Tab-separated table of C-alpha atoms in Angstrom:
chain	number	residue	atom	x	y	z
A	807	MET	CA	38.887	-50.683	-36.156
A	808	LYS	CA	36.538	-53.677	-37.041
A	809	LYS	CA	35.428	-53.971	-40.823
A	810	GLY	CA	33.294	-51.233	-41.901
A	811	PHE	CA	34.904	-48.445	-39.635
A	812	LEU	CA	36.267	-45.268	-40.334
A	813	THR	CA	39.517	-44.589	-38.294
A	814	ARG	CA	41.180	-41.273	-37.735
A	815	MET	CA	43.432	-39.113	-35.346
A	816	LEU	CA	42.365	-37.249	-32.882
A	817	ALA	CA	41.689	-33.828	-33.980
A	818	GLY	CA	42.199	-30.134	-32.060
A	819	ALA	CA	44.746	-27.959	-30.552
A	820	LEU	CA	47.323	-31.100	-28.930
A	821	SER	CA	50.740	-30.591	-27.627
A	822	ALA	CA	53.482	-32.442	-29.953
A	823	ALA	CA	54.247	-35.227	-27.034
A	824	MET	CA	50.071	-36.195	-26.592
A	825	VAL	CA	50.090	-36.364	-30.344
A	826	LEU	CA	53.008	-39.118	-30.047
A	827	ALA	CA	50.729	-40.586	-26.543
A	828	MET	CA	48.176	-41.236	-28.278
A	829	ALA	CA	49.482	-41.993	-32.049
A	830	GLY	CA	46.897	-44.993	-31.944
A	831	CYS	CA	43.838	-43.125	-31.213
A	832	GLY	CA	40.693	-44.058	-33.853
A	833	SER	CA	37.193	-42.674	-33.867
A	834	SER	CA	33.822	-43.409	-35.591
A	835	SER	CA	30.693	-41.979	-35.919
A	836	SER	CA	27.838	-43.865	-37.839
A	837	SER	CA	26.526	-41.665	-39.552
A	838	SER	CA	25.730	-43.598	-42.411
A	839	SER	CA	22.684	-46.849	-42.599
A	840	THR	CA	22.658	-49.574	-44.344
A	841	SER	CA	18.185	-49.924	-43.853
A	842	ASP	CA	16.210	-49.507	-46.861
A	843	SER	CA	13.832	-46.950	-45.713
A	844	ALA	CA	14.008	-43.565	-44.372
A	845	GLU	CA	11.470	-44.299	-41.798
A	846	GLU	CA	13.461	-47.337	-40.419
A	847	THR	CA	16.587	-44.677	-40.595
A	848	GLU	CA	14.934	-42.490	-38.727
A	849	GLU	CA	14.200	-44.959	-36.129
A	850	GLU	CA	17.678	-45.955	-35.409
A	851	ALA	CA	18.928	-42.030	-35.557
A	852	GLU	CA	16.237	-42.122	-32.070
A	853	GLU	CA	17.735	-44.625	-29.938
A	854	VAL	CA	20.617	-42.494	-28.817
A	855	SER	CA	21.648	-39.208	-28.858
A	856	SER	CA	24.502	-38.380	-31.563
A	857	ASP	CA	25.171	-35.404	-29.982
A	858	ILE	CA	27.674	-37.564	-26.664
A	859	LYS	CA	31.049	-38.625	-27.462
A	860	VAL	CA	32.796	-41.195	-25.457
A	861	ALA	CA	36.879	-41.367	-24.875
A	862	LEU	CA	38.263	-44.111	-23.972
A	863	ILE	CA	41.899	-43.912	-22.425
A	864	LEU	CA	43.876	-47.172	-22.461
A	865	PRO	CA	47.035	-48.529	-20.267
A	866	GLY	CA	48.393	-50.504	-22.937
A	867	THR	CA	47.155	-51.793	-26.346
A	868	ALA	CA	43.664	-52.740	-27.765
A	869	ASN	CA	44.783	-55.791	-29.558
A	870	ASP	CA	46.636	-57.048	-26.637
A	871	LYS	CA	43.526	-60.192	-26.777
A	872	GLY	CA	42.392	-59.634	-22.801
A	873	TRP	CA	41.583	-57.003	-20.492
A	874	ASN	CA	42.524	-53.974	-22.741
A	875	GLN	CA	41.789	-55.369	-25.857
A	876	GLU	CA	38.098	-56.583	-23.829
A	877	ALA	CA	37.582	-53.096	-23.285
A	878	TYR	CA	37.913	-51.849	-26.685
A	879	ASP	CA	35.391	-54.082	-27.762
A	880	GLY	CA	32.344	-52.572	-25.578
A	881	LEU	CA	34.000	-49.065	-27.145
A	882	LEU	CA	32.900	-50.739	-30.613
A	883	GLU	CA	29.561	-51.898	-29.100
A	884	ILE	CA	29.153	-48.629	-27.947
A	885	GLU	CA	30.620	-46.878	-31.453
A	886	GLU	CA	27.718	-49.647	-32.929
A	887	ALA	CA	25.104	-47.848	-31.223
A	888	GLY	CA	25.570	-45.101	-32.321
A	889	ILE	CA	28.163	-42.575	-30.236
A	890	GLU	CA	30.681	-40.972	-31.282
A	891	THR	CA	34.667	-41.905	-29.809
A	892	ALA	CA	37.997	-42.386	-29.821
A	893	TYR	CA	40.247	-43.935	-27.898
A	894	ALA	CA	44.149	-43.574	-26.420
A	895	GLU	CA	46.435	-46.728	-26.368
A	896	SER	CA	49.488	-48.657	-24.554
A	897	VAL	CA	49.054	-44.428	-22.699
A	898	ALA	CA	52.185	-43.869	-20.417
A	899	ALA	CA	51.697	-42.524	-16.423
A	900	SER	CA	52.389	-39.211	-17.496
A	901	ASP	CA	50.490	-38.648	-19.700
A	902	TYR	CA	47.314	-39.832	-17.793
A	903	GLU	CA	46.159	-36.238	-16.731
A	904	THR	CA	46.693	-35.113	-19.939
A	905	THR	CA	45.406	-37.496	-21.903
A	906	PHE	CA	42.064	-36.488	-19.689
A	907	ARG	CA	42.255	-33.449	-20.670
A	908	ALA	CA	43.078	-32.942	-24.517
A	909	TYR	CA	39.339	-35.733	-25.055
A	910	ALA	CA	38.001	-32.939	-22.730
A	911	ASP	CA	39.023	-30.220	-24.033
A	912	GLN	CA	37.618	-31.945	-27.189
A	913	GLY	CA	34.852	-32.176	-26.012
A	914	TYR	CA	33.845	-35.252	-25.074
A	915	ASP	CA	31.339	-36.886	-22.546
A	916	VAL	CA	32.454	-39.261	-21.177
A	917	ILE	CA	35.748	-40.454	-20.346
A	918	ILE	CA	37.051	-43.111	-19.345
A	919	GLY	CA	40.637	-44.615	-17.824
A	920	HIS	CA	40.432	-48.271	-17.983
A	921	GLY	CA	41.912	-49.247	-14.702
A	922	SER	CA	42.423	-48.221	-10.762
A	923	GLU	CA	45.867	-46.864	-12.548
A	924	PHE	CA	43.256	-44.423	-13.543
A	925	GLU	CA	42.059	-42.882	-10.177
A	926	ASP	CA	44.271	-40.359	-9.695
A	927	ALA	CA	44.347	-38.852	-12.604
A	928	ALA	CA	40.569	-39.056	-13.516
A	929	SER	CA	40.029	-37.517	-9.958
A	930	LYS	CA	41.599	-34.500	-10.769
A	931	VAL	CA	40.964	-33.498	-13.863
A	932	ALA	CA	37.137	-34.350	-13.277
A	933	GLU	CA	36.871	-31.598	-10.652
A	934	GLU	CA	38.090	-29.116	-13.437
A	935	TYR	CA	35.236	-29.780	-16.009
A	936	PRO	CA	32.067	-30.692	-13.988
A	937	ASP	CA	29.935	-30.857	-16.507
A	938	LEU	CA	31.556	-33.442	-18.142
A	939	TYR	CA	31.753	-37.598	-16.604
A	940	PHE	CA	35.042	-39.488	-15.700
A	941	GLY	CA	35.508	-42.870	-15.598
A	942	CYS	CA	37.775	-45.185	-14.442
A	943	THR	CA	37.055	-49.846	-14.596
A	944	SER	CA	38.382	-51.691	-11.725
A	945	SER	CA	37.771	-49.541	-9.336
A	946	ASP	CA	35.784	-48.836	-6.871
A	947	ILE	CA	36.055	-44.483	-6.762
A	948	TYR	CA	33.481	-41.178	-7.250
A	949	ALA	CA	32.172	-38.243	-5.676
A	950	GLU	CA	30.447	-35.589	-7.288
A	951	PRO	CA	28.485	-34.392	-9.372
A	952	ASN	CA	30.805	-35.864	-12.080
A	953	LEU	CA	33.464	-38.679	-11.186
A	954	PHE	CA	31.941	-42.365	-11.518
A	955	SER	CA	33.982	-46.119	-10.839
A	956	LEU	CA	33.239	-49.345	-12.918
A	957	GLN	CA	33.900	-52.615	-10.961
A	958	ASN	CA	34.850	-55.481	-12.568
A	959	LEU	CA	34.648	-58.494	-9.727
A	960	ASN	CA	37.528	-60.218	-9.979
A	961	ASN	CA	37.236	-61.948	-6.932
A	962	GLU	CA	33.946	-63.814	-7.700
A	963	GLN	CA	36.292	-64.729	-11.123
A	964	GLY	CA	39.599	-65.981	-9.611
A	965	PHE	CA	36.815	-67.532	-7.350
A	966	ILE	CA	35.629	-69.707	-10.131
A	967	ALA	CA	38.646	-70.533	-12.550
A	968	GLY	CA	40.061	-71.580	-8.691
A	969	VAL	CA	37.127	-74.446	-7.928
A	970	VAL	CA	37.965	-75.369	-12.021
A	971	ALA	CA	41.509	-75.791	-11.272
A	972	ALA	CA	40.956	-77.109	-8.014
A	973	LEU	CA	38.470	-80.107	-9.770
A	974	ALA	CA	40.753	-80.237	-12.653
A	975	THR	CA	44.422	-80.742	-10.873
A	976	GLU	CA	45.830	-84.425	-10.761
A	977	THR	CA	48.774	-83.063	-9.612
A	978	GLY	CA	47.121	-81.610	-5.794
A	979	ILE	CA	49.111	-78.133	-6.518
A	980	VAL	CA	46.970	-75.183	-8.764
A	981	ALA	CA	48.312	-71.512	-9.201
A	982	ALA	CA	47.334	-68.528	-10.415
A	983	ILE	CA	50.277	-65.603	-11.244
A	984	GLY	CA	49.061	-61.996	-10.783
A	985	GLY	CA	50.068	-58.521	-12.856
A	986	MET	CA	49.912	-55.554	-11.063
A	987	GLU	CA	49.920	-56.059	-7.160
A	988	VAL	CA	47.328	-53.792	-7.219
A	989	PRO	CA	43.420	-53.472	-5.696
A	990	SER	CA	41.632	-55.793	-9.039
A	991	ILE	CA	44.537	-57.931	-9.872
A	992	GLN	CA	45.059	-58.811	-5.857
A	993	SER	CA	41.084	-59.593	-6.354
A	994	TYR	CA	41.449	-62.250	-8.673
A	995	ILE	CA	44.849	-63.473	-6.577
A	996	LEU	CA	42.349	-63.781	-3.315
A	997	GLY	CA	39.069	-65.180	-5.227
A	998	PHE	CA	41.540	-67.568	-6.835
A	999	GLU	CA	42.628	-68.712	-3.175
A	1000	GLN	CA	39.262	-68.749	-1.958
A	1001	GLY	CA	38.006	-70.888	-4.622
A	1002	VAL	CA	40.417	-74.275	-4.525
A	1003	ALA	CA	39.801	-74.043	-0.777
A	1004	TYR	CA	36.235	-73.652	-1.183
A	1005	VAL	CA	36.561	-77.456	-2.984
A	1006	ASP	CA	37.677	-78.717	0.528
A	1007	ASN	CA	40.147	-81.715	-1.360
A	1008	GLY	CA	43.767	-80.844	-0.108
A	1009	THR	CA	44.702	-78.659	-2.662
A	1010	THR	CA	47.281	-76.239	-2.494
A	1011	ALA	CA	47.752	-72.751	-4.080
A	1012	LEU	CA	50.885	-71.229	-4.854
A	1013	THR	CA	50.506	-67.207	-6.323
A	1014	CYS	CA	52.025	-64.333	-6.950
A	1015	TYR	CA	52.909	-60.955	-8.475
A	1016	VAL	CA	55.392	-60.324	-11.229
A	1017	GLY	CA	54.965	-56.697	-11.609
A	1018	THR	CA	54.120	-55.938	-15.152
A	1019	PHE	CA	51.265	-55.650	-16.971
A	1020	ASP	CA	53.146	-56.163	-20.356
A	1021	ASP	CA	56.124	-58.585	-19.897
A	1022	ALA	CA	55.590	-61.777	-21.452
A	1023	THR	CA	58.747	-63.416	-20.158
A	1024	LYS	CA	58.424	-63.066	-16.627
A	1025	VAL	CA	54.728	-64.394	-17.028
A	1026	LYS	CA	56.599	-67.114	-18.496
A	1027	GLU	CA	58.909	-67.834	-16.090
A	1028	GLN	CA	56.837	-68.393	-13.145
A	1029	ALA	CA	55.153	-70.179	-14.360
A	1030	LEU	CA	57.024	-73.080	-15.722
A	1031	ALA	CA	58.790	-72.527	-12.309
A	1032	TYR	CA	55.395	-73.278	-11.138
A	1033	VAL	CA	54.980	-76.914	-13.166
A	1034	GLU	CA	57.878	-77.537	-11.553
A	1035	GLN	CA	56.878	-76.886	-8.207
A	1036	GLY	CA	54.348	-79.655	-9.518
A	1037	ALA	CA	51.639	-77.540	-10.620
A	1038	ASP	CA	49.242	-78.759	-13.176
A	1039	ILE	CA	46.691	-75.784	-13.979
A	1040	VAL	CA	47.891	-72.726	-14.388
A	1041	THR	CA	45.931	-69.756	-14.433
A	1042	HIS	CA	46.969	-65.618	-14.655
A	1043	ASP	CA	45.488	-62.151	-14.086
A	1044	ALA	CA	48.569	-59.924	-15.681
A	1045	ASP	CA	46.751	-59.049	-19.049
A	1046	GLU	CA	49.005	-58.136	-21.798
A	1047	ALA	CA	52.201	-60.327	-20.139
A	1048	GLY	CA	49.711	-62.795	-19.477
A	1049	LEU	CA	50.376	-64.505	-22.999
A	1050	GLY	CA	53.586	-65.605	-21.611
A	1051	LEU	CA	51.810	-67.928	-19.905
A	1052	PHE	CA	50.358	-69.889	-22.636
A	1053	GLU	CA	53.739	-69.872	-24.199
A	1054	ALA	CA	54.861	-71.401	-21.380
A	1055	ILE	CA	51.914	-74.378	-21.234
A	1056	ALA	CA	52.711	-75.369	-24.830
A	1057	GLU	CA	56.357	-77.012	-23.502
A	1058	THR	CA	55.133	-78.839	-20.515
A	1059	PRO	CA	53.567	-82.073	-20.884
A	1060	ASP	CA	50.455	-83.255	-21.591
A	1061	GLY	CA	48.374	-83.074	-18.410
A	1062	VAL	CA	49.031	-79.072	-17.518
A	1063	TYR	CA	46.896	-77.145	-18.492
A	1064	ALA	CA	46.253	-73.323	-18.329
A	1065	ILE	CA	43.124	-71.467	-17.680
A	1066	GLY	CA	43.243	-68.443	-19.600
A	1067	ALA	CA	41.455	-64.575	-18.127
A	1068	VAL	CA	38.977	-61.827	-19.038
A	1069	LYS	CA	38.950	-63.069	-22.109
A	1070	ASP	CA	38.306	-66.588	-23.732
A	1071	GLN	CA	41.835	-67.998	-24.736
A	1072	TYR	CA	41.660	-70.820	-26.258
A	1073	GLU	CA	43.262	-69.561	-29.222
A	1074	GLU	CA	46.868	-69.112	-27.540
A	1075	CYS	CA	47.258	-72.914	-26.660
A	1076	PRO	CA	44.787	-74.656	-28.054
A	1077	ASP	CA	43.995	-78.566	-26.050
A	1078	LYS	CA	46.395	-76.746	-23.279
A	1079	VAL	CA	43.116	-74.378	-21.619
A	1080	LEU	CA	40.538	-75.507	-19.890
A	1081	THR	CA	38.556	-72.577	-19.837
A	1082	SER	CA	38.975	-69.204	-19.014
A	1083	ALA	CA	36.744	-67.013	-16.767
A	1084	THR	CA	35.344	-64.227	-18.492
A	1085	ASN	CA	35.172	-60.567	-17.464
A	1086	ALA	CA	32.793	-58.624	-20.086
A	1087	ILE	CA	33.572	-55.311	-18.791
A	1088	GLY	CA	32.994	-54.030	-21.941
A	1089	SER	CA	30.109	-54.450	-22.270
A	1090	ALA	CA	29.158	-53.192	-18.889
A	1091	MET	CA	30.528	-49.880	-19.471
A	1092	ALA	CA	28.575	-50.197	-22.952
A	1093	LYS	CA	25.426	-50.367	-21.135
A	1094	VAL	CA	25.846	-47.473	-18.864
A	1095	VAL	CA	27.070	-45.298	-21.609
A	1096	GLU	CA	24.004	-46.409	-23.856
A	1097	ASP	CA	21.946	-46.081	-20.746
A	1098	TYR	CA	23.317	-41.813	-20.471
A	1099	ALA	CA	22.775	-41.382	-24.379
A	1100	ASN	CA	19.003	-42.370	-23.840
A	1101	GLY	CA	18.168	-40.265	-20.840
A	1102	THR	CA	19.664	-41.786	-17.885
A	1103	ASP	CA	22.119	-39.534	-16.018
A	1104	ILE	CA	25.398	-41.047	-15.079
A	1105	GLU	CA	25.254	-42.005	-11.233
A	1106	ALA	CA	28.696	-40.371	-9.460
A	1107	ILE	CA	28.485	-44.106	-7.801
A	1108	CYS	CA	30.599	-47.119	-8.182
A	1109	TYR	CA	28.783	-49.180	-10.481
A	1110	LYS	CA	29.974	-52.668	-9.577
A	1111	TYR	CA	29.453	-56.385	-12.092
A	1112	GLY	CA	30.089	-59.678	-11.507
A	1113	ILE	CA	27.550	-63.371	-12.088
A	1114	ALA	CA	25.239	-62.014	-11.840
A	1115	ALA	CA	24.845	-59.551	-13.837
A	1116	GLY	CA	26.325	-61.788	-16.169
A	1117	VAL	CA	30.022	-59.841	-16.953
A	1118	ILE	CA	31.876	-62.395	-15.176
A	1119	GLY	CA	31.525	-66.096	-16.338
A	1120	LEU	CA	32.925	-69.363	-17.985
A	1121	ALA	CA	34.041	-69.811	-21.658
A	1122	ASP	CA	34.089	-72.804	-23.433
A	1123	TRP	CA	35.848	-75.994	-22.466
A	1124	HIS	CA	36.275	-76.631	-26.415
A	1125	ASN	CA	38.678	-79.704	-27.067
A	1126	CYS	CA	39.537	-79.684	-22.567
A	1127	ALA	CA	35.441	-80.337	-22.135
A	1128	ASP	CA	36.712	-84.723	-20.591
A	1129	VAL	CA	38.777	-82.878	-17.898
A	1130	LEU	CA	35.581	-82.247	-15.689
A	1131	THR	CA	33.713	-85.136	-15.804
A	1132	ASP	CA	30.239	-83.463	-15.812
A	1133	GLU	CA	28.785	-83.606	-12.379
A	1134	GLU	CA	31.873	-81.721	-11.161
A	1135	LYS	CA	30.979	-78.893	-14.330
A	1136	ALA	CA	27.468	-78.826	-12.929
A	1137	TYR	CA	29.202	-77.966	-9.263
A	1138	VAL	CA	31.118	-75.119	-11.374
A	1139	ASP	CA	27.434	-74.349	-12.501
A	1140	GLU	CA	26.108	-74.112	-8.529
A	1141	VAL	CA	29.220	-72.404	-6.774
A	1142	MET	CA	28.759	-69.984	-9.846
A	1143	GLU	CA	24.765	-70.032	-9.103
A	1144	MET	CA	25.434	-69.343	-5.729
A	1145	ILE	CA	27.544	-66.483	-5.999
A	1146	ALA	CA	25.588	-65.083	-8.025
A	1147	ASN	CA	22.647	-65.719	-5.077
A	1148	GLY	CA	24.726	-64.328	-2.177
A	1149	ASP	CA	24.536	-67.791	-0.648
A	1150	ILE	CA	28.849	-67.721	-1.295
A	1151	VAL	CA	30.299	-64.319	-0.643
A	1152	VAL	CA	33.941	-63.917	-1.751
A	1153	GLU	CA	36.033	-61.458	-0.305
A	1154	SER	CA	37.713	-58.716	-1.807
A	1155	ALA	CA	41.128	-55.922	-1.662
A	1156	GLN	CA	38.681	-53.116	-3.112
A	1157	ASN	CA	35.654	-51.821	-1.027
């Protein structure tokens, strides 16, 4: 947790299996105040309902520097607003339902599974606890009265990465590596291919799925294979496995660059990460929860967040600012604005 936050193991009647599955759990509650007066403390306390409890279930580690960490950062935003939180990390698929039920039995009001892989478990358990809210990120499922989803528009994210790659390449060959072949990752890859095609400068897009979200070696090997085929710009959407891309890029000659995903990943390989196609789904998650804490019911709908909502974006160019000209960077900005305005519609693998 961030400095100043209290971490603790989940309390409650959990089975031994659940204790193992949720060994990385933590929660906190903002019960103290740093204000100088009791009046300020009362005003801050009115910002959210202290009765709200929110739990997050992660398929990977909370410090993967990408997809899972982005959701975890969103949970910290929720926590900082004065809401009690808890999380479970690296939860196995066989424990999804059990983990949802454990949090529900402990009285958590909103329980979110981070990824479309949680859809079946969330749908089933939501029916058993109609007075609680269950959600999935990177998904489009919903059902009355209490199942919702938060769909980050990976297609727009991939499209922008594709535009940048097509503008930056010197070899005319670029590549994108997906993790598991699930709709959200398919949307990123599909968007990447469309972004490359939109630039229309003859660039070839190489794409694939490595079938994992945690095996960085597979992504590294695939990235090096693409570089051998002539790709000089390579991106990924593979969660923690995507860190293998930066290991590969570090071994390649000058002029070969990576484009990060989800968070600004420049520090993973300084001077060789062109930029990152960012996805702040954690902030979107925080907004829905904080609105609920302030009296706005969570609807049984698919909440969609893309460039227009400020969830999908582009990180800084850092020391790679001169790879694209000012005119090319302005073109990227124009394309993003056109997507936000609906002038460019990016095909998606999700509804």
